[in-house]
Every structure is written in C-alpha cells, then in structure tokens.
Amino acid sequence: MRGSELPEVCVVGLGYIGLPTAAIIARAGMQVLGVDVAQPVVDTINRGEIHIEEVDLDGLVHGVVQRGLLRASTAIAPADVFVIAVPTPFEKDGHHTPDISYVLSAAREVAKVLKSGDVVILESTSPVGTTERMRDMIAAERPDLKLPGLCAGTPDVSIAYCPERVLPGRILEELANNDRSIGGITPRCARKALSFYKRFVRGACVTTDARSAEMTKLVENAYRDVNIAFANELSIIADAMDLDVWEVIRLANRHPRVNILQPGPGVGGHCIAVDPWFIVHGAPEQTPLIRTARGVNDGKIHHVIARASAMVEAHPDRKVACLGLAFKANIDDFRESPARLVAGTLARRFGGRIHVVEPYTAQLPLEFTDTGASLVDVDTALEDCDILIVLVDHDVFKSVPLAERADKIVYDTRGIWPDQPALDTGPADALRRAG
Ligand code: SAJ
C-alpha cells in the first residue's frame, strides 16, 4: 500500500467496539474484513444485520455491507492494517487477574498473514505491557519479520496500542469525534497508526508510547470509579446521619472547584468495574485508593440490598416495584448491573411480591426464573405497587409525575425524584431520602 492509497483493513473481534469500529472505517471508504469466532455473528453481519444494540448502528452496517465495503468471516485474511478488539476478561482465579489470552491468540492468527509494511493495532483495554507481549507473540510466530524494538534499522511491521473511549449509546458519534491516544512500540509505529486513524477520526489524535497509552485507558476508568466511590460513600454516610445526600451534593457542587458525581446502587458495566483491577494487579502495593474505591462501589450494592430488604420486610402486605435492571440509564445492557443484582436478590427473598419494570427487555433474566417475581410495565407498577425502589434513572421513570407517586413508599437510589415528599412512615421515611 502506498501512502495515498486506502488501506485494506482487518478488524478482529466484532463486539460492542469492534463492529462499530469496522463500520466506521468502512464508511470512510476502506475495504474492511471483520473477523469473529462466532459463525452466527458473521452470518448476521453478512446479511447486513447486527447482533448488538447501538444507536444508528443497524443502518450504518446495512449500508456498508450493501456497498461491499464490509464483509465478515471467521478467518483472518491478509490486509494492510489489523485492528484487534477482542475481550480482555479476568482469569477465573477469583483474584481479578487480567486474561489476555484472546489478544495473544488474535495476534498469533494475524502473524500468519502479516507482510512487510503492515500495521497491527491493539484496541482492547489491556494491562500495561500487553502490546509488547503481542509483539513478542508475533516475533515468535514470524522469525522472518523484523519487529519494532527487537531489531536494528527499520522494522517490517508497525505495532501500536490505541484504546477507544466511547460511551454505550453514543458509540458511533464518539468513535468519530473523541480524541485518541495512539501509543507506538516506537515513535515510527505511532506515526503509522496515526495516519490510519486520521482517515476516520475527527478528534485530535495524540501520539505516545504503547505503555503510556495502555495506562491512560485504565486510568480514565479508574478515575471515574474513584469519583463515583466518593459519591457512594457520601450516600452511606448520609444514611447513617439521616441527611439527604442529593441536597448535600447539590449544594457542595455550587463551589467552583467541586464536582461530586451521583450516587447509585453501585457501579456496573464491563469497563469501570473491571479496568481498575488491571492497575491493581500491575502494582498491588501502590494502589490502596483504587482498590478501596472498588470495594466501596461493590459494597454500595449490598448496602442497597440491605436497606431495600428492610423496607420490604417492614411492610409485609405491600407489593414492591423494582424500577430498572440495566447498568445505567436508557440502554438495554444488563451486564454486571447492580440494579439487576439488587432486583434479583429481592426476587429470591420476597418472591411474588416483587414486580420488575424494565422497558428495555421483553423477559426477565434467567436468575428470576421460579422466584415468582414478574415483569410489568410502569403503569401496572404504579397502579399495583405501594413500594417503589428506583434502581435505574431511565427517562421513562424520571417522567412519572409526583401525583402518581406522592402516596408511595419510595427508595430512590438514583435521586430521580427530588420532589418526593417525606412520608411519616418510620423507616420508609429515612429510606426515601437515602442514596
Ligand atoms: N455511575 C454512577 N454515578 C455517576 C456516573 C456513573 O453511579 O455519577 C454508574 C453508572 O450508573 C454505571 C457505571 O457507573 O453503572 C458506569 O457508567 P458510566 O456512564 O460512567 O461509564 P460506562 O461504563 O458506560 O463507560 C465508561 C466510560 N469511561 C469514562 O467515562 C471514564 C467510557 O468513556 C469508556 O469508553 C467505557 O467506560 C469503556 O469502554 O471503557
């Protein structure tokens, strides 16, 4: 490929990041092969359809598949640029050890088709040092190639780390517009990756080394986790001191240099609750704050379960509505969701008294089977239930007017109803104001 020609691109991993990335690259006019181990995923994409929910993704994928710019396969093929976007979960050892085996096996497959001049980019959230380990894997597989940092002179292949920082629900917009950190194994690698991202990213692309870029991604999510932990700890303190946490935060945030985040039932999703552990694992002695923040946010889930259970027990004849299962507002993603954990635990404890409202699903997750809990719509919950436990700040819940909930016993873990009056009902009164 010469500088002026559009590169052919192979995107390995067609999940929440890989598929939108492949589609955006194809939209910029490049030929893209998307690779995934799951045949049903490959078949779905080749029909111009999608297997995940994301705003505007269906139309985009349909369009680029129809124009012949994106096709999917289970097999990697030669290309000019390889983008690896595979999962990096934990090992099943119970110690939050990062499992980079998917990255390494993707690198091994890519290595088989690499040729001189190719660029390999890792996008998966990864512990510091993973890009170098990926390079070493390629070196072991292809001793015929000169690799960056391992040879004198100009290497045959460029290798870089470039994390995404997109928000579910806004992925396409943020993929195009967010700034990117591009970390090369060498400065030349970073420049090669930069010229690729410049073709489809409007945000600023800032080059650095691979290890700094890896750490940057982890730090961004750890920063948010620590800040949410502060808000969640405040909410637990407020419960103990019988204060309204939302009022305290609202007032404190009027200080020009204070910006406290929002308490909730805990931190969910596949990123913020996971990535801080990658830092802790890399520097166990140096991470008391990051480790404690994880503990505070996980502990908040159990605090909510305990208080909600006390509320339900205090009113044995009342029906209960748990509002929301998603890990955050206005999305259909229930992975690692604190709301789901709280509602599931209440369903197991209180069975048929528990009604769940989740407009983003047609059926309750498996763990609710045989509990007696039921999925109802918001109107049914407001008519039938006396106790409302707000677990997700979906817009549809926020818009419930005071008149329809004024006489309810409310535990609002998200602070969506600041106008909810305090009822003189003993424990329920305190619970309503608890974060
Ligand atoms: N949450 C609170 N209080 C808040 C903000 C969030 O309790 O004030 C909770 C949410 O309800 C949710 C969790 O935190 O359960 C995470 O939600 P989020 O909106 O903070 O983040 P994610 O997981 O959707 O996306 C994050 C983003 N990272 C940062 O904002 C630093 C996103 O930019 C990353 O690309 C993404 O992680 C990722 O893939 O790493």
mmCIF file of N, CA, C and O in Angstrom, residues 137-174:
data_model
loop_
_atom_site.group_PDB
_atom_site.id
_atom_site.type_symbol
_atom_site.label_atom_id
_atom_site.label_comp_id
_atom_site.label_asym_id
_atom_site.label_seq_id
_atom_site.Cartn_x
_atom_site.Cartn_y
_atom_site.Cartn_z
ATOM 1 N N MET A 137 4.700 -12.236 20.738
ATOM 2 C CA MET A 137 3.969 -13.377 20.172
ATOM 3 C C MET A 137 4.137 -13.408 18.653
ATOM 4 O O MET A 137 4.393 -14.460 18.051
ATOM 5 N N ILE A 138 4.028 -12.228 18.030
ATOM 6 C CA ILE A 138 4.198 -12.148 16.565
ATOM 7 C C ILE A 138 5.635 -12.533 16.191
ATOM 8 O O ILE A 138 5.871 -13.267 15.229
ATOM 9 N N ALA A 139 6.603 -12.063 17.029
ATOM 10 C CA ALA A 139 8.014 -12.372 16.749
ATOM 11 C C ALA A 139 8.256 -13.884 16.800
ATOM 12 O O ALA A 139 8.982 -14.439 15.962
ATOM 13 N N ALA A 140 7.627 -14.541 17.781
ATOM 14 C CA ALA A 140 7.822 -15.987 17.913
ATOM 15 C C ALA A 140 7.222 -16.716 16.709
ATOM 16 O O ALA A 140 7.761 -17.718 16.229
ATOM 17 N N GLU A 141 6.108 -16.212 16.240
ATOM 18 C CA GLU A 141 5.387 -16.846 15.128
ATOM 19 C C GLU A 141 6.068 -16.577 13.782
ATOM 20 O O GLU A 141 6.026 -17.413 12.886
ATOM 21 N N ARG A 142 6.673 -15.374 13.670
ATOM 22 C CA ARG A 142 7.242 -14.960 12.367
ATOM 23 C C ARG A 142 8.688 -14.471 12.512
ATOM 24 O O ARG A 142 8.976 -13.268 12.395
ATOM 25 N N PRO A 143 9.627 -15.414 12.734
ATOM 26 C CA PRO A 143 11.038 -15.009 12.884
ATOM 27 C C PRO A 143 11.597 -14.363 11.623
ATOM 28 O O PRO A 143 12.650 -13.715 11.668
ATOM 29 N N ASP A 144 10.897 -14.495 10.497
ATOM 30 C CA ASP A 144 11.368 -13.892 9.244
ATOM 31 C C ASP A 144 11.136 -12.379 9.200
ATOM 32 O O ASP A 144 11.710 -11.682 8.374
ATOM 33 N N LEU A 145 10.277 -11.848 10.094
ATOM 34 C CA LEU A 145 9.961 -10.413 10.063
ATOM 35 C C LEU A 145 10.795 -9.651 11.084
ATOM 36 O O LEU A 145 11.017 -10.127 12.194
ATOM 37 N N LYS A 146 11.220 -8.423 10.701
ATOM 38 C CA LYS A 146 11.896 -7.538 11.677
ATOM 39 C C LYS A 146 10.817 -6.773 12.433
ATOM 40 O O LYS A 146 9.987 -6.098 11.807
ATOM 41 N N LEU A 147 10.841 -6.878 13.755
ATOM 42 C CA LEU A 147 9.758 -6.266 14.542
ATOM 43 C C LEU A 147 10.270 -5.100 15.374
ATOM 44 O O LEU A 147 11.434 -5.098 15.813
ATOM 45 N N PRO A 148 9.398 -4.103 15.642
ATOM 46 C CA PRO A 148 9.837 -2.890 16.330
ATOM 47 C C PRO A 148 10.340 -3.176 17.742
ATOM 48 O O PRO A 148 9.734 -3.942 18.482
ATOM 49 N N GLY A 149 11.455 -2.541 18.077
ATOM 50 C CA GLY A 149 12.027 -2.703 19.413
ATOM 51 C C GLY A 149 12.864 -3.962 19.543
ATOM 52 O O GLY A 149 13.507 -4.168 20.566
ATOM 53 N N LEU A 150 12.857 -4.833 18.531
ATOM 54 C CA LEU A 150 13.613 -6.095 18.617
ATOM 55 C C LEU A 150 14.687 -6.182 17.546
ATOM 56 O O LEU A 150 15.371 -7.201 17.436
ATOM 57 N N CYS A 151 14.796 -5.129 16.709
ATOM 58 C CA CYS A 151 15.746 -5.228 15.605
ATOM 59 C C CYS A 151 16.435 -3.877 15.392
ATOM 60 O O CYS A 151 15.933 -2.843 15.822
ATOM 61 N N ALA A 152 17.572 -3.924 14.751
ATOM 62 C CA ALA A 152 18.223 -2.674 14.347
ATOM 63 C C ALA A 152 17.615 -2.255 13.005
ATOM 64 O O ALA A 152 17.126 -3.091 12.256
ATOM 65 N N GLY A 153 17.590 -0.968 12.736
ATOM 66 C CA GLY A 153 17.076 -0.484 11.448
ATOM 67 C C GLY A 153 15.556 -0.430 11.419
ATOM 68 O O GLY A 153 14.894 -0.585 12.439
ATOM 69 N N THR A 154 15.033 -0.226 10.226
ATOM 70 C CA THR A 154 13.582 -0.053 10.065
ATOM 71 C C THR A 154 12.868 -1.400 10.166
ATOM 72 O O THR A 154 13.182 -2.331 9.416
ATOM 73 N N PRO A 155 11.897 -1.515 11.088
ATOM 74 C CA PRO A 155 11.186 -2.801 11.192
ATOM 75 C C PRO A 155 10.259 -3.023 9.993
ATOM 76 O O PRO A 155 9.859 -2.075 9.324
ATOM 77 N N ASP A 156 9.890 -4.298 9.781
ATOM 78 C CA ASP A 156 8.981 -4.611 8.669
ATOM 79 C C ASP A 156 7.541 -4.258 9.000
ATOM 80 O O ASP A 156 6.738 -3.968 8.121
ATOM 81 N N VAL A 157 7.219 -4.327 10.293
ATOM 82 C CA VAL A 157 5.815 -4.189 10.710
ATOM 83 C C VAL A 157 5.738 -3.119 11.799
ATOM 84 O O VAL A 157 6.661 -2.991 12.607
ATOM 85 N N SER A 158 4.632 -2.341 11.835
ATOM 86 C CA SER A 158 4.420 -1.356 12.908
ATOM 87 C C SER A 158 3.378 -1.894 13.880
ATOM 88 O O SER A 158 2.367 -2.482 13.448
ATOM 89 N N ILE A 159 3.622 -1.663 15.164
ATOM 90 C CA ILE A 159 2.693 -2.180 16.184
ATOM 91 C C ILE A 159 2.378 -1.056 17.168
ATOM 92 O O ILE A 159 3.287 -0.370 17.656
ATOM 93 N N ALA A 160 1.068 -0.866 17.447
ATOM 94 C CA ALA A 160 0.658 0.252 18.310
ATOM 95 C C ALA A 160 -0.539 -0.145 19.163
ATOM 96 O O ALA A 160 -1.237 -1.121 18.881
ATOM 97 N N TYR A 161 -0.739 0.655 20.211
ATOM 98 C CA TYR A 161 -1.919 0.493 21.075
ATOM 99 C C TYR A 161 -2.766 1.753 20.965
ATOM 100 O O TYR A 161 -2.247 2.871 21.130
ATOM 101 N N CYS A 162 -4.058 1.577 20.700
ATOM 102 C CA CYS A 162 -4.927 2.751 20.573
ATOM 103 C C CYS A 162 -6.286 2.451 21.189
ATOM 104 O O CYS A 162 -7.156 1.877 20.528
ATOM 105 N N PRO A 163 -6.495 2.804 22.454
ATOM 106 C CA PRO A 163 -7.765 2.446 23.111
ATOM 107 C C PRO A 163 -8.907 3.329 22.631
ATOM 108 O O PRO A 163 -8.695 4.480 22.264
ATOM 109 N N GLU A 164 -10.110 2.744 22.669
ATOM 110 C CA GLU A 164 -11.306 3.580 22.427
ATOM 111 C C GLU A 164 -11.743 4.157 23.769
ATOM 112 O O GLU A 164 -11.345 3.656 24.818
ATOM 113 N N ARG A 165 -12.569 5.183 23.739
ATOM 114 C CA ARG A 165 -13.110 5.734 24.991
ATOM 115 C C ARG A 165 -14.572 6.136 24.788
ATOM 116 O O ARG A 165 -14.999 7.188 25.256
ATOM 117 N N VAL A 166 -15.317 5.262 24.076
ATOM 118 C CA VAL A 166 -16.691 5.607 23.706
ATOM 119 C C VAL A 166 -17.699 5.188 24.776
ATOM 120 O O VAL A 166 -17.462 4.244 25.535
ATOM 121 N N LEU A 167 -18.811 5.888 24.811
ATOM 122 C CA LEU A 167 -19.871 5.627 25.773
ATOM 123 C C LEU A 167 -20.990 4.845 25.084
ATOM 124 O O LEU A 167 -21.470 5.270 24.029
ATOM 125 N N PRO A 168 -21.420 3.699 25.646
ATOM 126 C CA PRO A 168 -22.540 2.974 25.050
ATOM 127 C C PRO A 168 -23.728 3.909 24.834
ATOM 128 O O PRO A 168 -24.036 4.731 25.686
ATOM 129 N N GLY A 169 -24.361 3.774 23.700
ATOM 130 C CA GLY A 169 -25.478 4.670 23.371
ATOM 131 C C GLY A 169 -25.028 5.849 22.518
ATOM 132 O O GLY A 169 -25.842 6.490 21.869
ATOM 133 N N ARG A 170 -23.707 6.122 22.545
ATOM 134 C CA ARG A 170 -23.169 7.242 21.748
ATOM 135 C C ARG A 170 -21.929 6.786 20.975
ATOM 136 O O ARG A 170 -21.059 7.584 20.629
ATOM 137 N N ILE A 171 -21.845 5.461 20.744
ATOM 138 C CA ILE A 171 -20.592 4.889 20.241
ATOM 139 C C ILE A 171 -20.191 5.479 18.882
ATOM 140 O O ILE A 171 -19.042 5.884 18.687
ATOM 141 N N LEU A 172 -21.134 5.537 17.941
ATOM 142 C CA LEU A 172 -20.753 5.983 16.596
ATOM 143 C C LEU A 172 -20.281 7.427 16.612
ATOM 144 O O LEU A 172 -19.271 7.779 16.004
ATOM 145 N N GLU A 173 -21.021 8.250 17.341
ATOM 146 C CA GLU A 173 -20.642 9.660 17.414
ATOM 147 C C GLU A 173 -19.273 9.825 18.078
ATOM 148 O O GLU A 173 -18.407 10.555 17.587
ATOM 149 N N GLU A 174 -19.080 9.097 19.189
ATOM 150 C CA GLU A 174 -17.831 9.269 19.931
ATOM 151 C C GLU A 174 -16.635 8.621 19.210
ATOM 152 O O GLU A 174 -15.509 9.103 19.338
#
